[in-house]
GROMACS .gro file of C-alpha atoms in nm:
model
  392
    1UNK     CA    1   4.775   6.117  10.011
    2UNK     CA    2   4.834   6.449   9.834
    3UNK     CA    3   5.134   6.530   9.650
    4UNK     CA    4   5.280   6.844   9.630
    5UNK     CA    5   5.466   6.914   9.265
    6UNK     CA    6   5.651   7.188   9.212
    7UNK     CA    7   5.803   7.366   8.915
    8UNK     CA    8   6.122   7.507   8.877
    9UNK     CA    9   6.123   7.892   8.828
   10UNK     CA   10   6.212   8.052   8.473
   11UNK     CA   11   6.553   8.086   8.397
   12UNK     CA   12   6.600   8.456   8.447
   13UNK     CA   13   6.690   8.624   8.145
   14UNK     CA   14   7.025   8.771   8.158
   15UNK     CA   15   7.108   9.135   8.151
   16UNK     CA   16   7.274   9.194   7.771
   17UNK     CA   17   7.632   9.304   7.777
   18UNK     CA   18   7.628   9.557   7.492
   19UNK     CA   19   7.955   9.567   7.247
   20UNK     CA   20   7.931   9.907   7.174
   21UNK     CA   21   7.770  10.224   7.327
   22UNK     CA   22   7.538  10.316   7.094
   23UNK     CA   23   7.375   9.951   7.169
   24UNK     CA   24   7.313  10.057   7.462
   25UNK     CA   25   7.214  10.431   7.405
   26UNK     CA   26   7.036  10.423   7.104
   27UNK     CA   27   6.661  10.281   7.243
   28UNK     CA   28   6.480  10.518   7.488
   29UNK     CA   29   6.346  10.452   7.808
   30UNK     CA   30   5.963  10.463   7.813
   31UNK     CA   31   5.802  10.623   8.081
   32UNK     CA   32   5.405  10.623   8.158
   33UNK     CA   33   5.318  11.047   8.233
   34UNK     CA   34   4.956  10.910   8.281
   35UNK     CA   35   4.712  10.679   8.193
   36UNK     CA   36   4.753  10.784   7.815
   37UNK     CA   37   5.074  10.937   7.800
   38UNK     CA   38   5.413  10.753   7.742
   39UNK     CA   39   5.733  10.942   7.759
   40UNK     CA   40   5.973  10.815   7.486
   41UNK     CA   41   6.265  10.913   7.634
   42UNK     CA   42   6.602  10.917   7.438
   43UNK     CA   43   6.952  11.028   7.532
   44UNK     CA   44   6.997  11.135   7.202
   45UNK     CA   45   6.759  11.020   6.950
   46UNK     CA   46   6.921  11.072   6.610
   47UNK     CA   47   7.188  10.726   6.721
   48UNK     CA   48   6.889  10.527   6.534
   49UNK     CA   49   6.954  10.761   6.248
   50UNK     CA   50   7.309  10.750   6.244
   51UNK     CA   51   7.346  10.351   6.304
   52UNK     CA   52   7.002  10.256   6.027
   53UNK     CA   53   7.143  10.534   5.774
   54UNK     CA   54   7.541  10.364   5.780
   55UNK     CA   55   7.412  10.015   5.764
   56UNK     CA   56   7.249  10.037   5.479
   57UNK     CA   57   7.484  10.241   5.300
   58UNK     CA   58   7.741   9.972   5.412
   59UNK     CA   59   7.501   9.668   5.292
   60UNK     CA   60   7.407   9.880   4.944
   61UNK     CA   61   7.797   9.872   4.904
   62UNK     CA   62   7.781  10.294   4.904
   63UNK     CA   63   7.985  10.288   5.141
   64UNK     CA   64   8.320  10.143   5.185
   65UNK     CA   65   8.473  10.025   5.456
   66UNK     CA   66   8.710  10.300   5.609
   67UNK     CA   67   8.566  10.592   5.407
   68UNK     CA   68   8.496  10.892   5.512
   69UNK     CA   69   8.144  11.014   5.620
   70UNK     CA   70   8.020  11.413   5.590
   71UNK     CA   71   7.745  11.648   5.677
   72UNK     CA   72   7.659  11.930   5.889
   73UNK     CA   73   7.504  11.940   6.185
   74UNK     CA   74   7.397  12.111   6.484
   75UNK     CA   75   7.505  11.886   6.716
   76UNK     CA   76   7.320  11.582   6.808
   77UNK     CA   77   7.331  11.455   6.468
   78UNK     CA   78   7.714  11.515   6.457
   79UNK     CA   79   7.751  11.309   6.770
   80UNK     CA   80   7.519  11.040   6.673
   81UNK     CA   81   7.712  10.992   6.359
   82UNK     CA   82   8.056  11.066   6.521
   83UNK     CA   83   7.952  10.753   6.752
   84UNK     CA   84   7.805  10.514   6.470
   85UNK     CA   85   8.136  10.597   6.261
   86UNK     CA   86   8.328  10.506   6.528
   87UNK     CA   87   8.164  10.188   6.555
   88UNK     CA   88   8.191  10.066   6.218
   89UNK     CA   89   8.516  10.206   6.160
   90UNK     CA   90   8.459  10.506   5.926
   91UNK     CA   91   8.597  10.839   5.878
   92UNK     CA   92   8.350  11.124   6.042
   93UNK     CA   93   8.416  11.524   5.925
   94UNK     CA   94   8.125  11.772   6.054
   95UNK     CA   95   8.117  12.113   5.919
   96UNK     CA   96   7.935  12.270   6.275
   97UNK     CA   97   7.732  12.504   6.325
   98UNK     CA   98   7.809  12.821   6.537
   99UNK     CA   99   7.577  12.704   6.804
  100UNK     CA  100   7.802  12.391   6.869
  101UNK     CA  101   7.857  12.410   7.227
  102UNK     CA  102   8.260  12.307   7.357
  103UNK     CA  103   8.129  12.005   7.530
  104UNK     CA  104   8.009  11.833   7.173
  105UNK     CA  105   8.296  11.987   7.003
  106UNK     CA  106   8.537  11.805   7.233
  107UNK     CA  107   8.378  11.471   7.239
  108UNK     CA  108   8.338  11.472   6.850
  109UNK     CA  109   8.733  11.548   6.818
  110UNK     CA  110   8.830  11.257   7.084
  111UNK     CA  111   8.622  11.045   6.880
  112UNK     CA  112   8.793  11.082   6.614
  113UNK     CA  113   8.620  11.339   6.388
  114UNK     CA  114   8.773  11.672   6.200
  115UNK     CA  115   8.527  11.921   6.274
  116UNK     CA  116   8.516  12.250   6.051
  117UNK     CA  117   8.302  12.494   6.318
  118UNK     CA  118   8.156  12.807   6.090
  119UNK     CA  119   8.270  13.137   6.222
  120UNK     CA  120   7.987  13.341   6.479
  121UNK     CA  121   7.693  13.479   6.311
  122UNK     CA  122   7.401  13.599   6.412
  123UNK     CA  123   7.182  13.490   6.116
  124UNK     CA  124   7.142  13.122   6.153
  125UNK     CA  125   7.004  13.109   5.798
  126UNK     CA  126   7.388  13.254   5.678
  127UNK     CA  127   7.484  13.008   5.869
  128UNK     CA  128   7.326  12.689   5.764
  129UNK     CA  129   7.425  12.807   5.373
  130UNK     CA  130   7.792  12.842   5.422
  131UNK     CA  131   7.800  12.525   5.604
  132UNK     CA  132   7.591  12.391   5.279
  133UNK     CA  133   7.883  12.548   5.081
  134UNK     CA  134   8.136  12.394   5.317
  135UNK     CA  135   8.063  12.047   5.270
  136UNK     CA  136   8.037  12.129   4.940
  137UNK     CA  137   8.387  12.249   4.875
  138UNK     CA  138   8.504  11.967   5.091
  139UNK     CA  139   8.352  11.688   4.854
  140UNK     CA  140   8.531  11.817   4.529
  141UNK     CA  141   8.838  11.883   4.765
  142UNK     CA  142   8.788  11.522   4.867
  143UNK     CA  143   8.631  11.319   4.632
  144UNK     CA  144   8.610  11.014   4.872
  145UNK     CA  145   8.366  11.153   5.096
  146UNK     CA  146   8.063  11.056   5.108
  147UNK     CA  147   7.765  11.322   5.203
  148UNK     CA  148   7.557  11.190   5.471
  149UNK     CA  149   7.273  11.445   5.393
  150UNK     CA  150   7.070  11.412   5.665
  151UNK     CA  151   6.780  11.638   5.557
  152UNK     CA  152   6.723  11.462   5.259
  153UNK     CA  153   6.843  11.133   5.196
  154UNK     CA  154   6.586  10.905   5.325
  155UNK     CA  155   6.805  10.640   5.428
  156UNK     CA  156   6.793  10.804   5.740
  157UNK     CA  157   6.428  10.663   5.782
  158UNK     CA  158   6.588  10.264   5.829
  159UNK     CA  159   6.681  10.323   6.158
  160UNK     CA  160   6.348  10.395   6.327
  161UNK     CA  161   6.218  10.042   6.208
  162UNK     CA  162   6.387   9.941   6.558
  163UNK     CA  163   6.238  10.199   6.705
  164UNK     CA  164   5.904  10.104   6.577
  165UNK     CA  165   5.878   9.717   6.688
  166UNK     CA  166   5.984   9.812   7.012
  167UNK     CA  167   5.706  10.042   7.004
  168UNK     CA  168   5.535   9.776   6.893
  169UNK     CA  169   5.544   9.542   7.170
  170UNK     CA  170   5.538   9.820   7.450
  171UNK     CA  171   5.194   9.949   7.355
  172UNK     CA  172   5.020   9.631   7.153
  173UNK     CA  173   4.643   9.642   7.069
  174UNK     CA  174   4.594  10.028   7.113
  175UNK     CA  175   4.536  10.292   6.885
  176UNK     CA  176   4.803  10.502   6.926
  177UNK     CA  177   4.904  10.916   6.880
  178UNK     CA  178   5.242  10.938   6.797
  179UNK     CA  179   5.324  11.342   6.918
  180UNK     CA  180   5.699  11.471   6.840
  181UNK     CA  181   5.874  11.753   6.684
  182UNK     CA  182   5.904  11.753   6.269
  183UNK     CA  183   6.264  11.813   6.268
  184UNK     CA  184   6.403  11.584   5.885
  185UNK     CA  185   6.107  11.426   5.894
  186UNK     CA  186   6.297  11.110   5.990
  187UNK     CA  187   6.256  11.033   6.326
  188UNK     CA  188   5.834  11.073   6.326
  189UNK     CA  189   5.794  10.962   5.970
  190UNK     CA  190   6.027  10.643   6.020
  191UNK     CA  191   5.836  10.556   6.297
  192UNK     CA  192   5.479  10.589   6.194
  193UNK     CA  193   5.508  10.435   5.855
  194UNK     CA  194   5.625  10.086   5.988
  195UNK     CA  195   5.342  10.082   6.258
  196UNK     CA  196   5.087  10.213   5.995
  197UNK     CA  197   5.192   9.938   5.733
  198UNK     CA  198   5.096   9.653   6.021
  199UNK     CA  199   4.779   9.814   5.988
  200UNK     CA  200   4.764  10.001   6.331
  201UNK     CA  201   4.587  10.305   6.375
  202UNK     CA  202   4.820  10.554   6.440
  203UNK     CA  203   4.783  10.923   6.435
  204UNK     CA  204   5.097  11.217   6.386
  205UNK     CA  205   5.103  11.490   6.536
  206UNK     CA  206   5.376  11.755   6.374
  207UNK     CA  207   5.540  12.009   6.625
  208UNK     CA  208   5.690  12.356   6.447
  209UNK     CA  209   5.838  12.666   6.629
  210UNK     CA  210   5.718  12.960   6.447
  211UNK     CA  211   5.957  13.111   6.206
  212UNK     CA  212   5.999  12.744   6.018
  213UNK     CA  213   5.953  12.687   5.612
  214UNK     CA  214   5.875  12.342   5.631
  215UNK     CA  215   5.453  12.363   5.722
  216UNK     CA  216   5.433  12.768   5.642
  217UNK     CA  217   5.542  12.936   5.919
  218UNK     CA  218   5.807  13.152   5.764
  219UNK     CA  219   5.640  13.487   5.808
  220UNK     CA  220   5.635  13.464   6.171
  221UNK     CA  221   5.968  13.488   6.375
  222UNK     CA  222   6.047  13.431   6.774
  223UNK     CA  223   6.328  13.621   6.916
  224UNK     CA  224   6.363  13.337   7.165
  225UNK     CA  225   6.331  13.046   6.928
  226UNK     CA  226   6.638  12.844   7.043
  227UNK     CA  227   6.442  12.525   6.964
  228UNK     CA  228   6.702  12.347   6.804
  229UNK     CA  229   6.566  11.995   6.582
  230UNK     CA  230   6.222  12.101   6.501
  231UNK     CA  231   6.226  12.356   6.234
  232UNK     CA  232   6.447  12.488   5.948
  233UNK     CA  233   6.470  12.764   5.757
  234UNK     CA  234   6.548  12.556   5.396
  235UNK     CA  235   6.333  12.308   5.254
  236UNK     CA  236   6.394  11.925   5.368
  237UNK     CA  237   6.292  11.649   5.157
  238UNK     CA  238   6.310  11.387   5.413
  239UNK     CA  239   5.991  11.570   5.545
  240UNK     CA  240   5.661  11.347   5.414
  241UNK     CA  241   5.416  11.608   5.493
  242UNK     CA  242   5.114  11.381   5.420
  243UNK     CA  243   5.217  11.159   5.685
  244UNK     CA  244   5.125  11.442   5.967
  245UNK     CA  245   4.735  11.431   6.097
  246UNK     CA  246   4.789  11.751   6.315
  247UNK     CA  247   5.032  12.033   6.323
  248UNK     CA  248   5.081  12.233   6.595
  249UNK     CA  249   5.308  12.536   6.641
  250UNK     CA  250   5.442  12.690   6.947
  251UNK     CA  251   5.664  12.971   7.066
  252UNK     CA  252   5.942  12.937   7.244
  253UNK     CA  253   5.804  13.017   7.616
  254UNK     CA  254   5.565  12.738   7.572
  255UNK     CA  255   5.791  12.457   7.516
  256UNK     CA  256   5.969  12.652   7.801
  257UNK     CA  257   5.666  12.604   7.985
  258UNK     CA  258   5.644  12.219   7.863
  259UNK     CA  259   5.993  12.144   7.955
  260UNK     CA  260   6.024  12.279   8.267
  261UNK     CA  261   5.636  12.134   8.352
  262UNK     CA  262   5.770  11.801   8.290
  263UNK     CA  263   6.119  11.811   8.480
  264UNK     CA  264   5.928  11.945   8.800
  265UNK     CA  265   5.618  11.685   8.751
  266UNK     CA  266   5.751  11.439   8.638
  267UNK     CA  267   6.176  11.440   8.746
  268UNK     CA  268   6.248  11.428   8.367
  269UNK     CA  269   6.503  11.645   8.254
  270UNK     CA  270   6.478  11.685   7.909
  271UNK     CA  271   6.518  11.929   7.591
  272UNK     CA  272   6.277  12.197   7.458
  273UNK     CA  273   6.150  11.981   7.157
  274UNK     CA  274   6.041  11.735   7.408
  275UNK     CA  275   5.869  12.011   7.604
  276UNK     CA  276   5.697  12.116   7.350
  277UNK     CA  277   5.584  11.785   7.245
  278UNK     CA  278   5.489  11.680   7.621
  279UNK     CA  279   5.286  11.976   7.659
  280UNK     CA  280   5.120  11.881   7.301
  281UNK     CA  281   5.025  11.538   7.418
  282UNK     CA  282   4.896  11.678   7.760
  283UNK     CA  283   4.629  11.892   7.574
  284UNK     CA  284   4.557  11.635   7.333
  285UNK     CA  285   4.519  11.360   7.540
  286UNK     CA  286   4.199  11.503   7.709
  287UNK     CA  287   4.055  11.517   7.364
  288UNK     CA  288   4.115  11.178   7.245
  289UNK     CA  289   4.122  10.946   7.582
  290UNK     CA  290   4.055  10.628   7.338
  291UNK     CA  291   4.432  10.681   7.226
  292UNK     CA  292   4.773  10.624   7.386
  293UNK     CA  293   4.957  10.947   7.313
  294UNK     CA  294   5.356  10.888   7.298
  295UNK     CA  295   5.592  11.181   7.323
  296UNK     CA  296   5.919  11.130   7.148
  297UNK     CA  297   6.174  11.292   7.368
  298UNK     CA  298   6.472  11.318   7.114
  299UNK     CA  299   6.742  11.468   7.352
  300UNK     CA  300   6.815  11.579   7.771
  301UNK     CA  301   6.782  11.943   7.880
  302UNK     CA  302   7.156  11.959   7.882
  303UNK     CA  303   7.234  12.217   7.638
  304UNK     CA  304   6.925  12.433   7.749
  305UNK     CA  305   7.043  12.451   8.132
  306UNK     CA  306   7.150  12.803   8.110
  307UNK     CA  307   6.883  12.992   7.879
  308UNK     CA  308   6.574  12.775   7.987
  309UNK     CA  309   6.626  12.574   8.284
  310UNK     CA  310   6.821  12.848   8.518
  311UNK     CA  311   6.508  13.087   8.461
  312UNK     CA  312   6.208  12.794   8.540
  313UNK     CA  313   6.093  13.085   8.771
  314UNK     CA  314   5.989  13.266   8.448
  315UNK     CA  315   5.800  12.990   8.299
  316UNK     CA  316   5.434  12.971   8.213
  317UNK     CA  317   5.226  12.778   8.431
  318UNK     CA  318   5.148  12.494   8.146
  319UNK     CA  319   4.785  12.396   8.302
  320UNK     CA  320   4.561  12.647   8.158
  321UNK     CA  321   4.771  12.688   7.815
  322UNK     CA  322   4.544  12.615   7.502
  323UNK     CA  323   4.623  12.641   7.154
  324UNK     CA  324   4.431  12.859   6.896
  325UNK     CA  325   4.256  12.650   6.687
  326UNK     CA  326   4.278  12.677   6.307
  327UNK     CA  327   4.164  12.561   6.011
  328UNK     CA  328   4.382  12.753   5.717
  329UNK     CA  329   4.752  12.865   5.746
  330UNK     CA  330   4.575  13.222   5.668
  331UNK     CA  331   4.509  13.266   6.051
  332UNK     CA  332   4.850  13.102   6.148
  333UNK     CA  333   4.922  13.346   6.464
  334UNK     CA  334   5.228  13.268   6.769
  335UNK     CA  335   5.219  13.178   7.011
  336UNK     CA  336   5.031  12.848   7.032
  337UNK     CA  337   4.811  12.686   6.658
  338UNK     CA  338   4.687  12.376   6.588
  339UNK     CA  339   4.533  12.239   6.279
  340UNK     CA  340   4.414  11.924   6.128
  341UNK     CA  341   4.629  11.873   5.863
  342UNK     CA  342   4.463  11.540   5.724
  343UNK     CA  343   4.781  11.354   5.578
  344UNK     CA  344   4.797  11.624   5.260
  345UNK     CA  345   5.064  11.734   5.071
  346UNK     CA  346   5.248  12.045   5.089
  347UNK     CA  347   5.486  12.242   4.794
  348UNK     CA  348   5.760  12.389   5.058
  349UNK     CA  349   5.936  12.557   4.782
  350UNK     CA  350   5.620  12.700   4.679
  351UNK     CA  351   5.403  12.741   5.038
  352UNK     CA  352   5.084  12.581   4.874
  353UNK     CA  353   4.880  12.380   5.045
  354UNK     CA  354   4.587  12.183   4.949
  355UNK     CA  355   4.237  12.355   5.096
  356UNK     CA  356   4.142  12.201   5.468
  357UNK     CA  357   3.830  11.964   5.352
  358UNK     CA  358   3.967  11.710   5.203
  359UNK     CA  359   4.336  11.649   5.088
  360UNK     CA  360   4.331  11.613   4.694
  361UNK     CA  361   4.294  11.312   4.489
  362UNK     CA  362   4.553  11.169   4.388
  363UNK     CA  363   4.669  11.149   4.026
  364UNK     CA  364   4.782  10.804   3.863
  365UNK     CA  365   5.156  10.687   3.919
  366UNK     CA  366   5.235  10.988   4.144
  367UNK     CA  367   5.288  10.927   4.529
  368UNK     CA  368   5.071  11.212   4.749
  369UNK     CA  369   5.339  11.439   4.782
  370UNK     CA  370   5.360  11.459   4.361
  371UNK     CA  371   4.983  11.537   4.383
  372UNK     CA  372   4.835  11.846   4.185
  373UNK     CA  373   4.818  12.133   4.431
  374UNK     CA  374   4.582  12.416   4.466
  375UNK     CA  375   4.687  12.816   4.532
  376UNK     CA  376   4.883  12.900   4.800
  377UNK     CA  377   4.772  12.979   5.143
  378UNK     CA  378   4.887  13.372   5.183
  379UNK     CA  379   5.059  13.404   5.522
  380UNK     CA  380   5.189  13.752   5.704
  381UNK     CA  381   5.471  13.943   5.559
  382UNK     CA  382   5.755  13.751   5.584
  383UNK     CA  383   6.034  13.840   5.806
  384UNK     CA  384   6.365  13.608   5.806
  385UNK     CA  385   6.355  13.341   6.002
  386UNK     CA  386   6.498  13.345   6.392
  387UNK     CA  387   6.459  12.962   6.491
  388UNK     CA  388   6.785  12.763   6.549
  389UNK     CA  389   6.992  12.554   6.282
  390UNK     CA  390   6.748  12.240   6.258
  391UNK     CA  391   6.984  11.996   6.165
  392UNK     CA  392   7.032  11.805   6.526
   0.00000   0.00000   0.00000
């Protein structure tokens, strides 16, 4: 006689009931592109930031329960922390920049924040210093703020530790390209250093729009550069440049071409620093099949509808786009260079950068970015910097 047995399904796991919306916002969805590209798509990516950076300032006892948080942003920032202050029941001022759009502004007063929005200007690097000036007026107006400064305090690096086990367990066992815009430094260094330290192979690749300080690109400017998160025109010391294997910089009508590529091949609607990133990974990926290239797609195409998205008939076809290939910042030229950057240090303040054969040794007791540098790399004549406010 045979007997049948049978075994009772799995329980199914129940759909989680978040508390709060940036529970439920703050992890992106990950999407496969092809057989070697992932999509890390976020609706705004700097909610790990905000939530990682307020913990820990809340654990440290830096913060105090009901205080009042302050920086300037952009906008995505602003909301993120707008949101995470709202969830742990803190005090939120942003001093704005002029390119925050009425949709951001409104949502960050119902919230609950003051917003100080700097008057029009032109020159977005006028801009970023009297905001700088701003906050700093505000914190000896008020001494009980506390400055969230996002560009440099590298709390803001906590928060991707999430980010980097789920990583983790999404793409086990691989070695792995991580490909996203530079921005703080935050986002792609917080993410990388976690995976690196389980001993994964992981490579970063550094996206710039011409026009940016932070890897040498200051004598160049872009009309068009509205690229807002992936350069800045001031030095940020949340930036670990000897994290960064590869740097590439792009103009503004190829992450147009990127972004608008990916919405209409893919159905993913999402912002320029993610278009330039996607059409990164789609050129690096034939070079290095062995790796799983992930795109960090910090934000949606939202606030680029009218100045990118309404003119996708005026975008490049992104297929036959190559970058020029260099090997020295001397030959740094729009609208597309890439170079192997090797993990080495690099003196913002100072635009010197260690020759391209080897990074230097390190001296005793000093981490890599403290490492003696050689002479500076000489660049074009500089001409002030175009690219949108950085801080997102």
């Amino acid at each position: 006689m045979t007997v049948s047995s049978t075994r009772s399904a799995p329980a199914p796991v129940p759909a989680p009931v978040h508390g709060h919306i940036t529970d439920a916002i703050k992890a992106p969805d990950l999407l496969r592109l092809s057989d070697n590209i992932v999509l890390a798509r976020f609706e705004t990516l700097k909610v790990y930031a905000a939530l990682g950076a307020i913990r820990t300032l809340l654990e440290r006892g830096i913060v105090q329960p009901g205080q009042t948080l302050v920086d300037s942003s952009s906008g995505i920032y602003a909301l993120a922390l707008a949101m995470a202050c709202h969830r742990y029941g803190l005090g939120c001022h942003i001093v704005a920049s002029t390119t925050v759009d009425a949709a951001t502004r409104a949502q960050l007063e119902i919230l609950g924040a003051t917003v100080d929005q700097m008057p029009p200007s032109q020159d977005l690097r006028l801009d970023q210093e009297r905001r700088v000036l701003r906050v700093r007026k505000l914190l000896v107006e008020r001494p009980g703020m506390h400055w969230m400064r996002q560009y440099h305090d590298a709390v803001h690096y906590t928060g991707y530790r999430e980010f980097a086990d789920l990583v983790n367990r999404a793409l086990p066992d691989t070695p792995l390209t991580v490909v996203g815009a530079v921005g703080t430094g935050s986002s792609t260094g917080g993410l990388v250093q976690p995976l690196r330290g389980r001993g994964r192979a992981v490579r970063l690749l550094g996206i710039q729009p011409f026009g940016s300080v932070t890897f040498g690109s200051e004598g160049f400017s872009d009309p068009e550069a509205i690229i807002a998160g992936i350069g800045s025109s001031i030095p940020f010391d949340n930036v670990r440049h000897d994290l960064y294997d590869t740097l590439h910089w792009l103009d503004f009508r190829h992450a147009m071409a990127g972004a608008v590529g990916l919405l209409r091949k893919h159905a993913v609607f999402a912002g320029l620093s993610t278009g330039a990133a996607h059409l990164v990974a789609s050129w690096e990926a034939t070079r290095h099949p062995d790796h799983m290239h992930l795109v960090i797609g910090a934000d949606t195409g939202h606030r680029y509808t009218e100045r990118v998205f309404a003119r996708h008939h005026e975008a490049l076809d992104p297929r036959p786009l190559k970058p020029h290939q260099i090997t020295t910042l001397t030959d740094l030229a729009p609208p597309w260079s890439a170079m192997e950057w090797k993990r080495r240090p690099f003196d913002v303040r100072l635009a010197t950068v260690p020759s391209a054969a080897a990074a230097p040794p390190q001296t005793p007791g000093c981490s890599p970015t403290q490492a003696p540098q050689q002479a500076p790399a000489p660049l074009t004549a500089p001409t002030k910097p175009t690219e949108e406010d950085p801080s997102s």
